[in-house]
CSV table of C-alpha atoms in Angstrom, one decimal:
chain,number,residue,atom,x,y,z
F,1,MET,CA,79.4,-95.0,1.8
F,2,ASN,CA,82.2,-96.2,3.8
F,3,ASN,CA,84.0,-94.7,7.0
F,4,GLY,CA,85.7,-91.5,5.9
F,5,LYS,CA,87.5,-93.1,3.1
F,6,LYS,CA,86.2,-92.2,-0.2
F,7,LEU,CA,85.3,-95.0,-2.8
F,8,PRO,CA,86.9,-94.7,-6.4
F,9,PHE,CA,83.3,-93.5,-7.8
F,10,GLU,CA,83.2,-90.8,-5.1
F,11,GLU,CA,86.5,-89.4,-6.2
F,12,ARG,CA,85.8,-89.5,-9.9
F,13,LEU,CA,82.7,-87.6,-9.1
F,14,GLU,CA,84.5,-85.0,-6.9
F,15,LYS,CA,87.0,-84.6,-9.9
F,16,GLU,CA,84.3,-84.1,-12.2
F,17,PHE,CA,82.4,-81.7,-10.3
F,18,LYS,CA,85.4,-79.5,-9.5
F,19,ASP,CA,85.5,-75.9,-11.0
F,20,LEU,CA,82.0,-76.2,-12.3
F,21,PRO,CA,81.1,-73.1,-14.5
F,22,GLU,CA,78.0,-71.3,-13.9
F,23,GLY,CA,74.8,-73.3,-15.2
F,24,TRP,CA,76.5,-76.4,-15.7
F,25,ILE,CA,74.5,-79.4,-16.9
F,26,ILE,CA,75.7,-83.0,-16.5
F,27,LEU,CA,74.2,-86.4,-17.9
F,28,LEU,CA,75.2,-89.0,-15.3
F,29,GLU,CA,74.7,-92.5,-16.7
F,30,THR,CA,74.8,-95.4,-14.6
F,31,GLY,CA,73.6,-98.9,-14.1
F,32,ALA,CA,70.3,-99.5,-12.4
F,33,GLU,CA,71.9,-101.3,-9.3
F,34,ASP,CA,74.3,-98.2,-8.7
F,35,ALA,CA,71.8,-95.5,-9.3
F,36,LEU,CA,71.1,-94.5,-5.6
F,37,LYS,CA,74.7,-94.9,-4.8
F,38,ILE,CA,75.8,-92.6,-7.4
F,39,SER,CA,73.0,-90.3,-6.8
F,40,LEU,CA,73.5,-90.0,-3.1
F,41,ALA,CA,77.2,-89.4,-3.7
F,42,ALA,CA,76.6,-86.8,-6.4
F,43,ILE,CA,74.0,-84.8,-4.2
F,44,LYS,CA,76.4,-85.1,-1.3
F,45,ILE,CA,79.3,-83.7,-3.1
F,46,LEU,CA,77.2,-80.7,-4.4
F,47,THR,CA,75.6,-79.9,-1.2
F,48,ASN,CA,78.8,-80.1,0.8
F,49,LYS,CA,80.1,-77.2,-1.8
F,50,ASN,CA,77.0,-75.4,-0.5
F,51,TYR,CA,74.8,-75.8,-3.4
F,52,ASN,CA,71.0,-76.3,-2.8
F,53,GLY,CA,69.4,-79.3,-4.6
F,54,ILE,CA,66.1,-79.3,-6.1
F,55,ILE,CA,65.2,-83.0,-6.6
F,56,LEU,CA,62.6,-84.0,-9.3
F,57,SER,CA,61.7,-87.6,-7.9
F,58,ALA,CA,59.7,-89.7,-10.1
F,59,SER,CA,61.2,-92.8,-8.3
F,60,ARG,CA,61.0,-92.6,-4.7
F,61,PRO,CA,58.5,-90.7,-2.3
F,62,CYS,CA,60.0,-87.6,-0.5
F,63,SER,CA,59.8,-89.2,3.0
F,64,ASN,CA,61.9,-92.1,1.8
F,65,LEU,CA,64.5,-89.7,-0.1
F,66,PHE,CA,65.1,-87.6,3.3
F,67,ASN,CA,65.6,-90.5,5.4
F,68,VAL,CA,68.2,-91.9,2.8
F,69,TYR,CA,69.6,-88.3,2.6
F,70,GLU,CA,70.0,-88.1,6.4
F,71,LYS,CA,71.5,-91.6,6.8
F,72,ASN,CA,74.2,-90.4,4.1
F,73,ASN,CA,75.0,-87.4,6.1
F,74,ILE,CA,73.4,-85.1,3.4
F,75,ASP,CA,72.1,-81.7,4.9
F,76,ILE,CA,68.5,-81.9,4.1
F,77,LYS,CA,68.0,-78.2,4.8
F,78,LYS,CA,69.7,-77.9,1.5
F,79,ILE,CA,67.3,-80.1,-0.3
F,80,PHE,CA,63.8,-79.3,-1.8
F,81,ILE,CA,61.9,-82.3,-3.3
F,82,ILE,CA,59.4,-82.2,-6.1
F,83,ASP,CA,57.5,-85.3,-5.5
F,84,CYS,CA,55.8,-87.0,-8.2
F,85,ILE,CA,55.0,-90.0,-6.4
F,86,CYS,CA,52.8,-89.6,-3.0
F,87,LYS,CA,49.9,-87.8,-4.9
F,88,THR,CA,49.5,-90.6,-7.3
F,89,GLN,CA,49.5,-92.9,-4.4
F,90,ASN,CA,47.6,-90.6,-2.3
F,91,SER,CA,49.6,-91.2,0.9
F,92,GLY,CA,52.5,-89.7,2.6
F,93,ILE,CA,51.5,-86.0,1.7
F,94,LYS,CA,52.6,-83.8,4.8
F,95,ASP,CA,52.8,-80.0,4.8
F,96,SER,CA,56.2,-79.0,4.3
F,97,GLU,CA,58.2,-76.0,3.1
F,98,ASN,CA,60.7,-78.2,1.3
F,99,VAL,CA,58.5,-80.4,-0.9
F,100,ILE,CA,55.8,-79.8,-3.6
F,101,TYR,CA,53.6,-82.7,-4.3
F,102,LEU,CA,52.6,-83.2,-7.9
F,103,ALA,CA,49.8,-85.6,-9.2
F,104,ALA,CA,52.0,-87.6,-11.7
F,105,ALA,CA,55.2,-88.1,-13.3
F,106,SER,CA,53.3,-87.3,-16.6
F,107,ALA,CA,52.1,-83.9,-15.4
F,108,LEU,CA,55.0,-82.2,-17.3
F,109,THR,CA,53.3,-78.9,-17.5
F,110,ASN,CA,53.1,-78.9,-13.7
F,111,ILE,CA,56.6,-80.3,-13.1
F,112,ALA,CA,58.1,-77.2,-15.4
F,113,ILE,CA,55.8,-74.8,-13.1
F,114,ALA,CA,57.2,-76.5,-10.0
F,115,ILE,CA,60.8,-76.2,-11.2
F,116,SER,CA,60.4,-72.5,-11.9
F,117,LYS,CA,58.7,-71.9,-8.5
F,118,ALA,CA,61.5,-73.7,-6.8
F,119,ILE,CA,64.3,-71.8,-8.8
F,120,GLU,CA,62.5,-68.6,-7.6
F,121,LYS,CA,62.0,-69.7,-4.0
F,122,ILE,CA,65.5,-71.2,-3.4
F,123,LYS,CA,68.3,-68.5,-3.0
F,124,GLY,CA,71.9,-69.1,-3.6
F,125,ASN,CA,73.9,-71.6,-5.7
F,126,LYS,CA,71.4,-74.3,-6.9
F,127,PHE,CA,70.9,-77.3,-8.9
F,128,ILE,CA,68.2,-79.3,-10.2
F,129,PHE,CA,68.6,-83.1,-10.1
F,130,ILE,CA,66.2,-85.1,-12.4
F,131,ASP,CA,66.0,-88.9,-11.2
F,132,SER,CA,65.6,-90.2,-13.2
F,133,ILE,CA,65.3,-89.8,-17.3
F,134,THR,CA,64.6,-93.5,-17.5
F,135,THR,CA,61.6,-93.4,-15.0
F,136,MET,CA,60.3,-90.2,-16.7
F,137,LEU,CA,60.2,-92.0,-19.9
F,138,ILE,CA,58.0,-94.6,-18.6
F,139,HIS,CA,55.3,-92.3,-18.0
F,140,ASN,CA,55.8,-89.9,-20.8
F,141,LYS,CA,56.0,-90.2,-24.6
F,142,PRO,CA,59.6,-89.8,-25.7
F,143,ASP,CA,59.0,-86.7,-28.2
F,144,VAL,CA,57.0,-85.0,-25.4
F,145,PHE,CA,59.5,-85.7,-22.8
F,146,ALA,CA,62.6,-84.5,-25.1
F,147,ARG,CA,60.6,-81.1,-25.5
F,148,PHE,CA,60.1,-80.9,-21.9
F,149,THR,CA,63.7,-81.5,-21.2
F,150,HIS,CA,64.8,-79.0,-23.6
F,151,SER,CA,62.7,-76.4,-22.1
F,152,ILE,CA,63.7,-77.1,-18.6
F,153,LEU,CA,67.4,-77.1,-19.5
F,154,THR,CA,66.9,-73.8,-21.3
F,155,LYS,CA,65.3,-72.3,-18.3
F,156,MET,CA,68.3,-73.6,-16.1
F,157,ARG,CA,70.9,-71.8,-18.4
F,158,MET,CA,69.0,-68.7,-18.6
F,159,ASN,CA,68.7,-68.7,-14.7
F,160,GLY,CA,72.5,-70.1,-14.2
F,161,VAL,CA,70.9,-73.0,-12.3
F,162,GLY,CA,73.2,-76.2,-12.7
F,163,GLY,CA,71.7,-79.6,-13.3
F,164,ILE,CA,72.3,-83.4,-13.0
F,165,LEU,CA,70.2,-85.8,-15.1
F,166,ILE,CA,70.4,-89.3,-14.1
F,167,CYS,CA,70.0,-91.7,-17.0
F,168,LEU,CA,70.2,-95.8,-16.8
F,169,GLU,CA,72.7,-97.1,-19.1
F,170,ASN,CA,71.2,-99.2,-21.9
F,171,GLU,CA,67.7,-98.8,-20.6
F,172,THR,CA,66.8,-95.4,-22.0
F,173,ASN,CA,65.3,-94.5,-25.2
F,174,LYS,CA,68.3,-93.9,-27.5
F,175,GLU,CA,66.9,-91.0,-29.4
F,176,VAL,CA,66.0,-89.1,-26.2
F,177,ARG,CA,69.0,-90.2,-24.7
F,178,ALA,CA,71.1,-88.5,-27.6
F,179,GLU,CA,68.8,-85.3,-27.8
F,180,ILE,CA,69.6,-84.7,-24.1
F,181,ALA,CA,73.2,-85.7,-24.1
F,182,GLN,CA,73.8,-83.0,-26.7
F,183,LEU,CA,72.1,-80.3,-24.5
F,184,CYS,CA,74.5,-81.3,-21.6
F,185,ASP,CA,78.0,-79.8,-21.1
F,186,LYS,CA,79.2,-83.1,-19.7
F,187,VAL,CA,78.1,-86.8,-19.9
F,188,ILE,CA,79.7,-89.0,-17.2
F,189,LYS,CA,79.4,-92.9,-17.3
F,190,ILE,CA,80.0,-94.1,-13.9
F,191,GLY,CA,79.5,-97.3,-11.8
F,192,SER,CA,80.0,-97.9,-8.1
F,193,ARG,CA,82.2,-100.8,-8.8
F,194,MET,CA,84.7,-99.0,-10.9
F,195,GLN,CA,88.3,-99.2,-9.9
F,196,ALA,CA,90.5,-96.5,-8.6
B,1,MET,CA,60.5,-42.0,-34.4
B,2,LYS,CA,59.0,-44.5,-32.2
B,3,LYS,CA,55.6,-43.6,-31.1
B,4,MET,CA,54.9,-43.5,-27.4
B,5,ASN,CA,52.5,-46.0,-26.0
B,6,ARG,CA,50.3,-43.6,-24.1
B,7,ILE,CA,47.4,-46.2,-23.5
B,8,GLU,CA,46.3,-46.5,-20.1
B,9,ARG,CA,46.1,-49.9,-18.6
B,10,ILE,CA,45.0,-51.6,-15.4
B,11,GLU,CA,46.7,-54.0,-13.6
B,12,THR,CA,44.3,-57.0,-13.1
B,13,GLY,CA,46.0,-58.6,-10.2
B,14,ILE,CA,46.6,-61.8,-11.9
B,15,PRO,CA,50.1,-62.5,-11.6
B,16,GLY,CA,51.6,-62.9,-15.1
B,17,LEU,CA,48.9,-61.5,-17.0
B,18,ASN,CA,50.7,-58.1,-17.4
B,19,GLU,CA,53.4,-59.9,-19.2
B,20,LEU,CA,51.0,-61.1,-22.0
B,21,THR,CA,49.2,-57.9,-22.3
B,22,GLU,CA,51.9,-55.1,-22.1
B,23,GLY,CA,51.3,-54.2,-18.7
B,24,GLY,CA,47.5,-54.7,-18.3
B,25,ILE,CA,44.0,-54.6,-20.0
B,26,PRO,CA,43.4,-51.2,-21.5
B,27,SER,CA,41.4,-48.9,-19.0
B,28,GLY,CA,37.8,-48.5,-19.7
B,29,THR,CA,37.6,-51.4,-22.0
B,30,LEU,CA,34.7,-54.2,-22.3
B,31,ASN,CA,36.4,-57.6,-22.4
B,32,ILE,CA,34.9,-61.3,-22.8
B,33,LEU,CA,36.2,-63.7,-20.5
B,34,ALA,CA,35.2,-67.0,-21.9
B,35,GLY,CA,35.7,-70.5,-21.0
B,36,HIS,CA,33.9,-74.1,-20.3
B,37,CYS,CA,32.9,-74.9,-16.8
B,38,GLY,CA,35.7,-75.2,-14.2
B,39,THR,CA,38.1,-73.2,-16.2
B,40,GLY,CA,38.4,-70.5,-13.4
B,41,LYS,CA,36.3,-67.6,-15.0
B,42,SER,CA,34.5,-66.7,-11.8
B,43,THR,CA,37.6,-66.7,-9.7
B,44,PHE,CA,39.7,-64.7,-12.4
B,45,ALA,CA,37.1,-62.0,-12.4
B,46,MET,CA,36.5,-61.7,-8.8
B,47,GLN,CA,40.3,-61.8,-8.3
B,48,PHE,CA,40.4,-58.7,-10.6
B,49,LEU,CA,37.8,-56.8,-8.6
B,50,TYR,CA,39.5,-57.8,-5.3
B,51,TYR,CA,42.9,-56.7,-6.4
B,52,GLY,CA,41.3,-53.5,-7.7
B,53,ALA,CA,39.6,-52.6,-4.5
B,54,LYS,CA,42.3,-53.7,-2.0
B,55,GLU,CA,45.6,-52.5,-3.8
B,56,LYS,CA,44.6,-50.0,-6.3
B,57,ASN,CA,41.8,-48.0,-4.5
B,58,GLU,CA,39.6,-49.0,-7.4
B,59,PRO,CA,36.3,-50.1,-6.2
B,60,GLY,CA,34.3,-52.7,-8.3
B,61,VAL,CA,31.1,-54.2,-9.0
B,62,TYR,CA,30.1,-57.8,-9.3
B,63,ILE,CA,26.8,-58.2,-11.4
B,64,SER,CA,25.6,-61.7,-11.0
B,65,LEU,CA,22.8,-62.9,-13.0
B,66,GLU,CA,22.6,-66.4,-11.6
B,67,GLU,CA,23.5,-66.4,-7.9
B,68,GLN,CA,22.7,-64.5,-4.7
B,69,PRO,CA,25.3,-62.3,-3.3
B,70,GLU,CA,26.0,-64.7,-0.4
B,71,GLU,CA,26.4,-67.7,-2.7
B,72,VAL,CA,28.9,-65.6,-4.8
B,73,LEU,CA,30.8,-65.0,-1.4
B,74,GLU,CA,30.7,-68.5,-0.5
B,75,ASN,CA,32.2,-69.5,-3.9
B,76,PHE,CA,35.2,-67.4,-2.9
B,77,ASP,CA,35.6,-68.8,0.9
B,78,ARG,CA,38.7,-70.9,0.1
B,79,PHE,CA,40.6,-68.0,-0.9
B,80,ASN,CA,42.5,-65.7,1.4
B,81,TRP,CA,40.2,-62.6,0.3
B,82,ASP,CA,38.6,-60.3,2.8
B,83,LEU,CA,35.6,-59.7,0.5
B,84,GLU,CA,32.9,-58.7,3.0
B,85,ASP,CA,35.5,-56.2,4.6
B,86,LEU,CA,35.4,-54.4,1.0
B,87,ILE,CA,31.8,-54.6,0.9
B,88,LYS,CA,31.5,-52.8,4.2
B,89,LYS,CA,33.9,-50.2,3.0
B,90,LYS,CA,32.0,-49.6,-0.3
B,91,LYS,CA,35.0,-51.0,-2.1
B,92,LEU,CA,33.1,-53.8,-3.7
B,93,SER,CA,29.5,-54.5,-4.5
B,94,ILE,CA,28.0,-57.9,-5.5
B,95,ILE,CA,24.5,-57.5,-6.8
B,96,LYS,CA,21.9,-60.1,-8.0
B,97,PHE,CA,20.1,-59.0,-11.0
B,98,GLU,CA,16.8,-60.6,-12.2
B,99,LEU,CA,17.2,-61.0,-16.0
B,100,HIS,CA,13.5,-60.5,-16.6
B,101,LYS,CA,14.0,-56.9,-15.8
B,102,PHE,CA,16.5,-56.6,-18.5
B,103,ASP,CA,15.5,-53.2,-19.6
B,104,SER,CA,16.5,-51.7,-16.1
B,105,LEU,CA,20.1,-53.6,-16.3
B,106,LYS,CA,21.8,-50.6,-17.7
B,107,GLN,CA,20.2,-48.3,-14.9
B,108,VAL,CA,21.2,-50.7,-12.3
B,109,ILE,CA,24.7,-51.0,-13.3
B,110,GLY,CA,25.0,-47.2,-14.0
B,111,ASP,CA,23.6,-46.7,-10.3
B,112,GLU,CA,25.9,-48.9,-8.6
B,113,ILE,CA,28.8,-47.9,-10.4
B,114,ASN,CA,28.1,-44.2,-9.2
B,115,ARG,CA,27.2,-45.4,-5.6
B,116,ILE,CA,30.6,-46.7,-4.9
B,117,GLY,CA,32.6,-44.9,-7.6
B,118,ALA,CA,33.5,-48.0,-9.4
B,119,LYS,CA,36.2,-48.4,-11.9
B,120,ARG,CA,35.9,-52.2,-12.6
B,121,LEU,CA,32.9,-54.2,-13.6
B,122,VAL,CA,31.9,-57.9,-14.0
B,123,ILE,CA,29.0,-59.4,-15.5
B,124,ASP,CA,28.5,-63.0,-14.7
B,125,PRO,CA,27.4,-64.4,-16.8
B,126,PHE,CA,27.1,-62.2,-19.8
B,127,SER,CA,26.2,-65.1,-21.7
B,128,LEU,CA,22.8,-65.6,-19.8
B,129,ILE,CA,21.4,-62.5,-21.4
B,130,THR,CA,21.1,-64.4,-24.7
B,131,ALA,CA,18.5,-66.5,-23.0
B,132,TYR,CA,16.2,-63.4,-22.5
B,133,PHE,CA,15.4,-63.1,-26.1
B,134,ASN,CA,13.6,-65.0,-28.7
B,135,ASN,CA,15.4,-64.4,-31.9
B,136,VAL,CA,19.1,-63.8,-32.9
B,137,TYR,CA,18.3,-60.1,-34.2
B,138,ASP,CA,16.9,-59.2,-30.8
B,139,THR,CA,19.8,-60.8,-29.1
B,140,ARG,CA,22.4,-59.1,-31.1
B,141,LYS,CA,20.8,-55.7,-31.1
B,142,ALA,CA,20.4,-55.9,-27.2
B,143,LEU,CA,24.0,-56.9,-26.7
B,144,SER,CA,25.2,-54.4,-29.0
B,145,ASP,CA,23.4,-51.7,-27.2
B,146,LEU,CA,24.4,-53.1,-23.7
B,147,ALA,CA,28.2,-53.1,-24.9
B,148,ARG,CA,27.9,-49.4,-25.9
B,149,GLU,CA,26.3,-48.4,-22.8
B,150,ILE,CA,28.9,-50.1,-20.6
B,151,ARG,CA,31.6,-48.3,-22.6
B,152,THR,CA,30.1,-45.1,-21.4
B,153,PHE,CA,30.3,-45.9,-17.9
B,154,ASN,CA,34.3,-45.9,-18.1
B,155,CYS,CA,34.8,-48.8,-16.0
B,156,THR,CA,37.2,-51.7,-17.2
B,157,THR,CA,34.6,-54.6,-17.9
B,158,LEU,CA,34.9,-58.6,-17.7
B,159,ALA,CA,32.1,-60.2,-19.2
B,160,ILE,CA,31.8,-63.8,-18.3
B,161,THR,CA,30.7,-66.1,-21.2
B,162,ASP,CA,29.9,-69.8,-20.4
B,163,LEU,CA,30.9,-72.3,-23.2
B,164,LYS,CA,29.3,-75.5,-23.8
B,165,GLU,CA,31.6,-78.5,-23.8
B,166,GLY,CA,33.0,-79.0,-27.3
B,167,GLU,CA,32.2,-75.3,-28.4
B,168,GLN,CA,34.9,-73.7,-30.2
B,169,SER,CA,33.8,-70.2,-30.5
B,170,PHE,CA,34.3,-67.5,-27.7
B,171,SER,CA,30.5,-66.8,-27.0
B,172,SER,CA,27.4,-68.4,-27.0
B,173,THR,CA,26.0,-66.4,-30.2
B,174,GLY,CA,29.3,-66.0,-31.9
B,175,PHE,CA,28.7,-62.5,-32.1
B,176,GLU,CA,29.9,-61.0,-28.6
B,177,GLU,CA,33.5,-61.3,-29.5
B,178,PHE,CA,32.9,-58.8,-32.2
B,179,VAL,CA,31.6,-56.1,-30.1
B,180,VAL,CA,34.1,-56.1,-27.3
B,181,SER,CA,37.7,-54.9,-27.1
B,182,GLY,CA,39.2,-58.2,-25.6
B,183,VAL,CA,38.7,-61.6,-25.7
B,184,ILE,CA,40.5,-63.8,-22.8
B,185,SER,CA,39.9,-67.5,-23.2
B,186,LEU,CA,40.3,-69.9,-20.2
B,187,ASP,CA,40.6,-73.5,-21.0
B,188,LEU,CA,41.0,-77.1,-19.7
B,189,ILE,CA,43.2,-79.3,-21.9
B,190,LEU,CA,43.0,-82.9,-21.5
B,191,LYS,CA,46.2,-84.6,-21.3
B,192,LYS,CA,45.2,-88.3,-22.4
B,193,ASP,CA,48.5,-89.9,-21.6
B,194,SER,CA,48.1,-88.8,-18.0
B,195,ASN,CA,44.2,-88.7,-17.8
B,196,SER,CA,44.5,-85.3,-16.4
B,197,PHE,CA,43.5,-82.0,-17.3
B,198,ILE,CA,45.7,-78.6,-17.5
B,199,ARG,CA,44.2,-75.2,-16.9
B,200,THR,CA,45.3,-72.7,-19.7
B,201,ILE,CA,44.8,-69.2,-21.0
B,202,LEU,CA,44.9,-67.4,-24.1
B,203,ILE,CA,44.7,-63.8,-24.9
B,204,ARG,CA,42.8,-64.3,-28.1
B,205,LYS,CA,42.1,-60.4,-28.9
B,206,MET,CA,42.9,-57.1,-27.1
B,207,ALA,CA,42.7,-53.9,-28.9
B,208,ARG,CA,45.5,-51.5,-29.0
B,209,THR,CA,47.6,-54.3,-27.3
B,210,ASN,CA,50.6,-56.4,-28.9
B,211,HIS,CA,49.7,-59.5,-26.8
B,212,SER,CA,51.0,-62.6,-26.5
B,213,LEU,CA,49.2,-65.5,-28.4
B,214,LYS,CA,50.8,-68.2,-26.4
B,215,LEU,CA,48.9,-70.8,-24.6
B,216,VAL,CA,49.9,-70.3,-21.0
B,217,PRO,CA,49.5,-72.7,-18.0
B,218,LEU,CA,47.7,-71.3,-15.0
B,219,GLU,CA,47.1,-72.5,-11.4
B,220,ILE,CA,44.4,-71.7,-8.9
B,221,GLY,CA,46.0,-71.8,-5.4
B,222,SER,CA,44.9,-70.1,-1.9
B,223,ASP,CA,45.7,-66.7,-3.3
B,224,GLY,CA,43.8,-67.3,-6.6
B,225,ILE,CA,44.9,-67.7,-10.1
B,226,SER,CA,48.5,-67.3,-11.1
B,227,LEU,CA,49.8,-67.5,-14.8
B,228,TYR,CA,53.1,-68.9,-15.8
B,229,PRO,CA,54.1,-66.8,-19.2
B,230,ASP,CA,57.5,-68.7,-19.3
B,231,ALA,CA,56.1,-72.1,-18.9
B,232,GLU,CA,54.9,-74.4,-21.7
B,233,VAL,CA,52.1,-76.6,-22.0
B,234,PHE,CA,53.2,-80.1,-22.5
């Protein structure tokens, strides 16, 4: 992120995230090399709006995510991470109020339970951030993952919890992508090099 | 006009179970708790007794047919349950019963229930009783008699049934499930794509109860077992 001046993609996200209705769900489609920047920008905008973020991470361990968030001035007190990496590697596990460690990105039942626990535990406005559908699909069969996503999104809607699902453009199973897109309120295609 | 549901139910102390059973297990009934090894049967049963004794002033008796009381207590060391304190207060009793004295089992259970005023009873494992008998007829008769006797104690009872790997029935004889009021089945489901198991529960039968037939995931944590009725098994 640059010094104070917002980049075009940040401005676009701010505009898209303005006046969100309760229980909004957004599919963010971006390129692989832009995914981190876009994710950080989205999380920063929402935490600045006083949302608490529940991050389902299948791509980076929680310690790395917390570091990156801090470097990008994201208030980590508003972040709760469901970490599907550390236990798989059997490293980096520390007792923390803000992290649930799960055995694998394929442990969908446990992920669903962890999301329910996090929704219950975290008070106030909150959103669930799934990072990313593309990575989750490496570890799960498309039909099972689609069923899982449907169940999670339904739970989010019933609890008035917002959601952002990150999806890598052209690298995600088309059927699953289409299935998920129709469950979302908005699909935003965005890259970090977009022009104002 | 809608009939009032006047069935007295007891809360098990297993978070999530009330939602599956219209508020709990019908009071005074005999229920099988069936499952393969590692599914959480003994933990479920002790949590049921612990909660009753600690939170409901309903003392409980744990009849162990295999392990000594000290061993039973050791099995639950990892949980935040002050079982020894409950034993001192006569809210909980753990007894090792020698099966070769089977003829005195009813008497021993009855005496212990009366001694502490128990409202909850666990027999672990109920299925071991079948090993005492030489033929199917004697086994069935004994189990049927015992089930009838247990009902007279007016204690809500969990009878643990160990299942062999691959066994699909809810008891070792295929008979016990027909003489009890309820069958709660615990299981471990292998998820091949993740090379891991998921613990689940199914209320297979519960008399006088419009129970859920959903397969529900469960977790075992430091406070014991929790069920997640809203979650799905993937």
